[in-house]
mmCIF file of C-alpha atoms in Angstrom:
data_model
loop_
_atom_site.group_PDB
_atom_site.id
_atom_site.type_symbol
_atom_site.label_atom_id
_atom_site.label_comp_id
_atom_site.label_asym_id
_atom_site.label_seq_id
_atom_site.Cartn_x
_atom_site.Cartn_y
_atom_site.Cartn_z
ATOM 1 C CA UNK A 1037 0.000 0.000 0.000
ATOM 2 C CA UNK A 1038 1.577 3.719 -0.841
ATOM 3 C CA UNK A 1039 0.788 5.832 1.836
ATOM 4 C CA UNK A 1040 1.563 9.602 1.810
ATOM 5 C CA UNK A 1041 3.829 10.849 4.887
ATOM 6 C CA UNK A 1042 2.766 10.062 8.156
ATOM 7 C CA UNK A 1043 1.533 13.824 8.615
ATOM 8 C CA UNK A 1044 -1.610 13.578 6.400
ATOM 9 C CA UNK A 1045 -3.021 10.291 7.739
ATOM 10 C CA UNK A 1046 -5.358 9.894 10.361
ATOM 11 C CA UNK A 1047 -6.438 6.347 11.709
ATOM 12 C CA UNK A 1048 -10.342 6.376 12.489
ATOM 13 C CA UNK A 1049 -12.222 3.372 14.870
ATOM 14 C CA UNK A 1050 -15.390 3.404 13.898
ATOM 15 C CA UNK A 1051 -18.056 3.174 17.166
ATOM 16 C CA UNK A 1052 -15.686 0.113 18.886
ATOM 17 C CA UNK A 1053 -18.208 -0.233 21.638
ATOM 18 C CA UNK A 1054 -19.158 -3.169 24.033
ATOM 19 C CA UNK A 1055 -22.809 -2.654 22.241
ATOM 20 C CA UNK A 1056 -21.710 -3.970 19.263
ATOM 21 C CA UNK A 1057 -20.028 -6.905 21.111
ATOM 22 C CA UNK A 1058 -20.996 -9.958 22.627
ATOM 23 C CA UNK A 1059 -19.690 -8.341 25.675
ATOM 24 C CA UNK A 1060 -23.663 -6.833 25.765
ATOM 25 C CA UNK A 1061 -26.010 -9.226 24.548
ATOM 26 C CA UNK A 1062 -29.135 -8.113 25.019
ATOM 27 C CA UNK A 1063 -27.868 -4.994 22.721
ATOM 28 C CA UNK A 1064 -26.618 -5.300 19.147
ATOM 29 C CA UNK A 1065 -24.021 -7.803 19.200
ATOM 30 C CA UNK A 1066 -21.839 -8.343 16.538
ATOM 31 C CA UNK A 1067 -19.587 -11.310 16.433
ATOM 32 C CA UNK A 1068 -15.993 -11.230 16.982
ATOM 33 C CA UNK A 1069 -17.056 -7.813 17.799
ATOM 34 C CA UNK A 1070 -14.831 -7.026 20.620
ATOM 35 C CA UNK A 1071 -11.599 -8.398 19.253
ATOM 36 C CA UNK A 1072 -10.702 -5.832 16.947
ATOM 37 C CA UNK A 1073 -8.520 -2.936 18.980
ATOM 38 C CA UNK A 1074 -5.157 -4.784 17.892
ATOM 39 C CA UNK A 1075 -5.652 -3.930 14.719
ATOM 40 C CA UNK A 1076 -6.839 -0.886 15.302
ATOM 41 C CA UNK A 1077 -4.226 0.082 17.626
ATOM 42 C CA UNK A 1078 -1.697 -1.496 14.781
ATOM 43 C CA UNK A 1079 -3.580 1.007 11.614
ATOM 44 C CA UNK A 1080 -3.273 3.809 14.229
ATOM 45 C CA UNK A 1081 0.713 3.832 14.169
ATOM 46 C CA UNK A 1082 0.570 4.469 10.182
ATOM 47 C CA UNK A 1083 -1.035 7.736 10.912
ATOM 48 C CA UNK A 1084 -0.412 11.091 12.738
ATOM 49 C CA UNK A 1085 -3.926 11.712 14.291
ATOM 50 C CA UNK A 1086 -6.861 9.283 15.948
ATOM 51 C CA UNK A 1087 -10.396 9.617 15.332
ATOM 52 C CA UNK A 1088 -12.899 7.538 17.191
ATOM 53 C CA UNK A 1089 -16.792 7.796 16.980
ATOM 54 C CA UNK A 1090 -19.287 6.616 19.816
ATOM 55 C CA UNK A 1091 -23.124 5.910 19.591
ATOM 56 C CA UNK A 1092 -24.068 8.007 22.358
ATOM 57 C CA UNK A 1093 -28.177 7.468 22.932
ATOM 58 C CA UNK A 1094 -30.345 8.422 25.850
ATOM 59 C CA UNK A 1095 -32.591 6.200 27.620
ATOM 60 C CA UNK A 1096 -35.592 8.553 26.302
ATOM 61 C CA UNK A 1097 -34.700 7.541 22.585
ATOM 62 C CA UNK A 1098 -37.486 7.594 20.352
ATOM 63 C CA UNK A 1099 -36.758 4.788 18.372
ATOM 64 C CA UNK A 1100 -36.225 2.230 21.263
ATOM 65 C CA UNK A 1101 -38.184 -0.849 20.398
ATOM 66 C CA UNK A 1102 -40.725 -2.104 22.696
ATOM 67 C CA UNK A 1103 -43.394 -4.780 23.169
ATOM 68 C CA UNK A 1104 -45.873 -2.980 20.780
ATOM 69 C CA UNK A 1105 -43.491 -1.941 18.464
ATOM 70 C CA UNK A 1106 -40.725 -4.469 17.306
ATOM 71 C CA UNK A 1107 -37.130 -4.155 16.312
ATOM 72 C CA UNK A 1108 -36.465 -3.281 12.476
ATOM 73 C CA UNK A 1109 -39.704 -1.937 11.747
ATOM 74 C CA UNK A 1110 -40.210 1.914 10.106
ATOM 75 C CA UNK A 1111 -40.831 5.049 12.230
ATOM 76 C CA UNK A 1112 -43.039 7.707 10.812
ATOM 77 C CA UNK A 1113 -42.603 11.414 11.503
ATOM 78 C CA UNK A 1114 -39.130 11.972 12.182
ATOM 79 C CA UNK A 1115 -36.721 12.652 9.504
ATOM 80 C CA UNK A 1116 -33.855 11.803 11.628
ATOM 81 C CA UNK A 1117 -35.121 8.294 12.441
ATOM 82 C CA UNK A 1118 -35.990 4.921 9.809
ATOM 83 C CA UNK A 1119 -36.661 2.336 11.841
ATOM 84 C CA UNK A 1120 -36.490 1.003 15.465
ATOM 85 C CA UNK A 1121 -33.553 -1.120 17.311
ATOM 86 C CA UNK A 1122 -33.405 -2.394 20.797
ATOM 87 C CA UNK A 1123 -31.941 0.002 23.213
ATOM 88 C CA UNK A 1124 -27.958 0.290 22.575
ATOM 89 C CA UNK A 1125 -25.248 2.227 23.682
ATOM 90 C CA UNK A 1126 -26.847 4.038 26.396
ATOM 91 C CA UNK A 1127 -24.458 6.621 27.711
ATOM 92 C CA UNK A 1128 -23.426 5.472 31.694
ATOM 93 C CA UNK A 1129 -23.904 2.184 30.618
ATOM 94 C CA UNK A 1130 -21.604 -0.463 29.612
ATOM 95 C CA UNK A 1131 -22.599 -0.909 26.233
ATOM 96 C CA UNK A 1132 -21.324 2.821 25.585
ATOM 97 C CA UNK A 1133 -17.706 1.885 26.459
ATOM 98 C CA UNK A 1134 -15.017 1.504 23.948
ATOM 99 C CA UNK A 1135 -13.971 -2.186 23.615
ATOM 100 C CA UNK A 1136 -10.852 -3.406 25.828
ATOM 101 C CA UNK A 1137 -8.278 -2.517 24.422
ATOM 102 C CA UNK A 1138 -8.596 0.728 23.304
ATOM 103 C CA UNK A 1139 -7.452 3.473 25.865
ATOM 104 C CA UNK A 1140 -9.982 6.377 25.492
ATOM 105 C CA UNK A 1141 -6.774 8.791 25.866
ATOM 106 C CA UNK A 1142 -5.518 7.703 22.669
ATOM 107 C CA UNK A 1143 -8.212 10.048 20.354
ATOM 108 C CA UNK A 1144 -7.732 13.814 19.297
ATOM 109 C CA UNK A 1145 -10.992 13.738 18.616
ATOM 110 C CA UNK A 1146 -14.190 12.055 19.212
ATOM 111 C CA UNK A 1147 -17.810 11.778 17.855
ATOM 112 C CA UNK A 1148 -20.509 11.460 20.325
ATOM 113 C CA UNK A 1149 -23.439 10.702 17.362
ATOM 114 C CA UNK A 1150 -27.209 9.962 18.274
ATOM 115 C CA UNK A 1151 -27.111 11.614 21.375
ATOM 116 C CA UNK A 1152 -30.782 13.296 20.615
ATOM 117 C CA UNK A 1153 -33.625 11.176 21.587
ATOM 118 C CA UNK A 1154 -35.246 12.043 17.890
ATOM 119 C CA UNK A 1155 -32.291 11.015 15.853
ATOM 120 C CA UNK A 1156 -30.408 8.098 15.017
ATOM 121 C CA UNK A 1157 -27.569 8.561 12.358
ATOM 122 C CA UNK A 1158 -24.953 6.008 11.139
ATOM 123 C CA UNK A 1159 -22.243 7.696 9.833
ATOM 124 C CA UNK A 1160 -19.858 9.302 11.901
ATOM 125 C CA UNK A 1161 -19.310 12.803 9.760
ATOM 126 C CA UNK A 1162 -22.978 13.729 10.326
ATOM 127 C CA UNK A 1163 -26.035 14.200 12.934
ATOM 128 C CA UNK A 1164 -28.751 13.528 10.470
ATOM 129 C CA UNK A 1165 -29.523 10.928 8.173
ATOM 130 C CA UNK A 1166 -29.592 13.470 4.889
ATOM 131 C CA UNK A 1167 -25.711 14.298 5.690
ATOM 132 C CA UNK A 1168 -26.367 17.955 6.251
ATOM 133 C CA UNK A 1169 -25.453 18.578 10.500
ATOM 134 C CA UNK A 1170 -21.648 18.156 10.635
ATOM 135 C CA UNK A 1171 -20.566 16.326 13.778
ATOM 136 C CA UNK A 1172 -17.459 18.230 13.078
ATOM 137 C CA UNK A 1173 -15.107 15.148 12.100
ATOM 138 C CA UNK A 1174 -14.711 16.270 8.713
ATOM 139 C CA UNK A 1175 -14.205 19.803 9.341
ATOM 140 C CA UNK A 1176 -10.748 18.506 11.374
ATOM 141 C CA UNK A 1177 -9.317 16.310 9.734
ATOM 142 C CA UNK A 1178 -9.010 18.924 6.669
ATOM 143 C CA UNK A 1179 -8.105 21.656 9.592
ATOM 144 C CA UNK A 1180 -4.920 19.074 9.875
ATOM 145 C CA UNK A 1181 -3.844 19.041 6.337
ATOM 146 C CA UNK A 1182 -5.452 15.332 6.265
ATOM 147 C CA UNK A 1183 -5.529 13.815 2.858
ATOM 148 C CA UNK A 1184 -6.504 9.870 3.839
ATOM 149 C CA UNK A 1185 -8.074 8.336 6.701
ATOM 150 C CA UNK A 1186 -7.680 4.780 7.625
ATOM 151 C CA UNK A 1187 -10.647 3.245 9.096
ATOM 152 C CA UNK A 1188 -11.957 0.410 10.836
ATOM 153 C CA UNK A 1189 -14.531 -0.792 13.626
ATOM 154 C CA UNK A 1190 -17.974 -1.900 14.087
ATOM 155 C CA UNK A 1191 -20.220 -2.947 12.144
ATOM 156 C CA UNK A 1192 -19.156 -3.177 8.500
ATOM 157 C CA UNK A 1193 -22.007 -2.793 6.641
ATOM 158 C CA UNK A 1194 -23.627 -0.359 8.656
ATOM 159 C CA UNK A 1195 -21.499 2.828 10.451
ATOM 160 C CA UNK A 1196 -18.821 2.075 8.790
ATOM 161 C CA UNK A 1197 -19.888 1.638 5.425
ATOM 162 C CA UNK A 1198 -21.884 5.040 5.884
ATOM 163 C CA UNK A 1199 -19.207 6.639 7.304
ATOM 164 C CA UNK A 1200 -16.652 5.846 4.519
ATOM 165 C CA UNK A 1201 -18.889 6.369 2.464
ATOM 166 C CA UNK A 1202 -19.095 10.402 4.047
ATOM 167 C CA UNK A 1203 -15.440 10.588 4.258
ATOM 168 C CA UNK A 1204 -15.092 9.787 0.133
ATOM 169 C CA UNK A 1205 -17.707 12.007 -0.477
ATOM 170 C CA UNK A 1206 -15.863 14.849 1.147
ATOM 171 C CA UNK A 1207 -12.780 13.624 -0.918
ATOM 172 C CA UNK A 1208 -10.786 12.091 1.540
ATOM 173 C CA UNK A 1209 -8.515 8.947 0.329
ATOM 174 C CA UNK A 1210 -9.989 6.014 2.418
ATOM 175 C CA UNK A 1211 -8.664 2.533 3.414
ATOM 176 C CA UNK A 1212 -10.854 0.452 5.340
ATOM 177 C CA UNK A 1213 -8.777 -2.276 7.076
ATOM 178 C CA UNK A 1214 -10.811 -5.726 6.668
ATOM 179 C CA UNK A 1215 -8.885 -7.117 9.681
ATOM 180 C CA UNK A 1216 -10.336 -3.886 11.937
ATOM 181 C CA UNK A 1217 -13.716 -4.722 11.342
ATOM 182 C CA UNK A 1218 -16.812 -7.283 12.020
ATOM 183 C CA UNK A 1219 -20.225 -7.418 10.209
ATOM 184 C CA UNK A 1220 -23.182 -8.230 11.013
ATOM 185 C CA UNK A 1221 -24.576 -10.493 7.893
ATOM 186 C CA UNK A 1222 -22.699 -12.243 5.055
ATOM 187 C CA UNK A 1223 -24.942 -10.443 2.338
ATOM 188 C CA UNK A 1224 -25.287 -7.599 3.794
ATOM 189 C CA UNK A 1225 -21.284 -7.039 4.267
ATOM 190 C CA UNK A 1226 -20.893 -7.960 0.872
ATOM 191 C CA UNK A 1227 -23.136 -5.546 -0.293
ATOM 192 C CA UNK A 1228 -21.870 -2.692 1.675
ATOM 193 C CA UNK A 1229 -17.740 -4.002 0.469
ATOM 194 C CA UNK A 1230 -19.322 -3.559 -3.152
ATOM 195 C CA UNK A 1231 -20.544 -0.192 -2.232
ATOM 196 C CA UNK A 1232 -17.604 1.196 -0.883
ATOM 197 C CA UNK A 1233 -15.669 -0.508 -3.906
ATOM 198 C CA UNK A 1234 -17.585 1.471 -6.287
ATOM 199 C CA UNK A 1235 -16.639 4.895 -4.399
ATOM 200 C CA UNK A 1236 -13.390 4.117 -4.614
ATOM 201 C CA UNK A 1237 -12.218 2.824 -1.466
ATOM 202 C CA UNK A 1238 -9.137 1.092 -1.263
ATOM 203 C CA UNK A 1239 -8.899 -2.004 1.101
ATOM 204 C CA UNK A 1240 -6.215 -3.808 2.828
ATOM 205 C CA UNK A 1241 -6.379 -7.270 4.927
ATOM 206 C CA UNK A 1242 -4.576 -6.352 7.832
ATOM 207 C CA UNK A 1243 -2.503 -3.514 9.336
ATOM 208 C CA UNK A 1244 0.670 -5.029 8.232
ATOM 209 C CA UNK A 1245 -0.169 -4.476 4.632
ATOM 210 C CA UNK A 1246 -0.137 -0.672 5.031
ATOM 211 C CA UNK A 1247 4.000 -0.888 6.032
ATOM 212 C CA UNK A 1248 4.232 -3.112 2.188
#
């Protein structure tokens, strides 16, 4: 992989939170979930800055599902909301914590995203769902001088494919490290790999590969 100098990369772990780990359960496990922060410790030495995003919800979220109204299905009325999950990432709780092995003093900046109990994003460079509310993200790393942004964390066809996907469309270069990241479904991570292809996104296997 040819990497500019170290000065315009920055390394980027994508919502690495117990919630997304069999760690929680009862939230929105992903397997394999929480044994990604080697790599993404290893992508982070390639790059001269750290970027980490966080679901950050409130117990008062609207799209909680309940016992009347079931996971997956649409909400009505709020453009910053599609469709209903279980309750995830509540800030306090354990599900909002980064995965172990990632030391929350390691980031030079951080997204807190979905933190409103009327919105739900999934990218990482935006509030909303229509891309328009900056979370700021973007706004730094060109602030920096940052040209491409490695990236990596949980899951793969869903924050992190829509956050590449924001970081190419504000014409960053973008590597998404395969070995940094879990999925949640076989077709649905090969759908979201095909997207990301097709925006140009490069892709490596491992950390390692970034040094060749």
């Amino acid at each position: 992989m040819q990497l500019p100098k170290k000065k315009y990369i920055a390394s980027f772990d994508i919502d690495a939170q117990n919630t997304f780990t069999p760690v929680c359960p009862d939230e929105l496990p992903v397997a394999e979930g929480d044994t990604i922060a080697p790599e993404l410790n290893a992508q982070a030495q390639f790059a001269s800055l750290r970027l980490a995003s966080r679901d950050a919800h409130s117990r008062c979220a609207l799209w909680i599902s309940d016992a009347e109204h079931a996971p997956l299905t649409p909400i009505s009325g709020y453009p910053d909301l599609d469709i209903r999950w279980p309750a995830h990432a509540i800030i306090g709780t354990k599900g909002f914590d980064f995965i172990e092995g990632l030391d929350e003093a390691a980031y030079d900046y951080q997204v807190f995203k979905g933190i409103e109990a009327d919105k739900h994003p999934y990218g990482a460079c935006y509030h909303d769902l229509k891309d328009t509310l900056s979370t700021g993200a973007i706004e730094y790393l060109r602030c920096h001088g940052i040209t491409t942004v490695i990236c990596g964390g949980l899951a793969t066809d869903y924050c992190v494919k829509n956050t590449v996907l924001q970081l190419k469309s504000a014409g960053f270069d973008v590597i998404l490290n395969k070995a940094a990241c879990r999925g949640i479904a076989p077709e649905t991570i090969a759908s979201a790999m095909q997207e990301m292809t097709a925006a140009g996104v490069k892709f490596v296997e491992c950390a390692k590969e970034l040094a060749e």
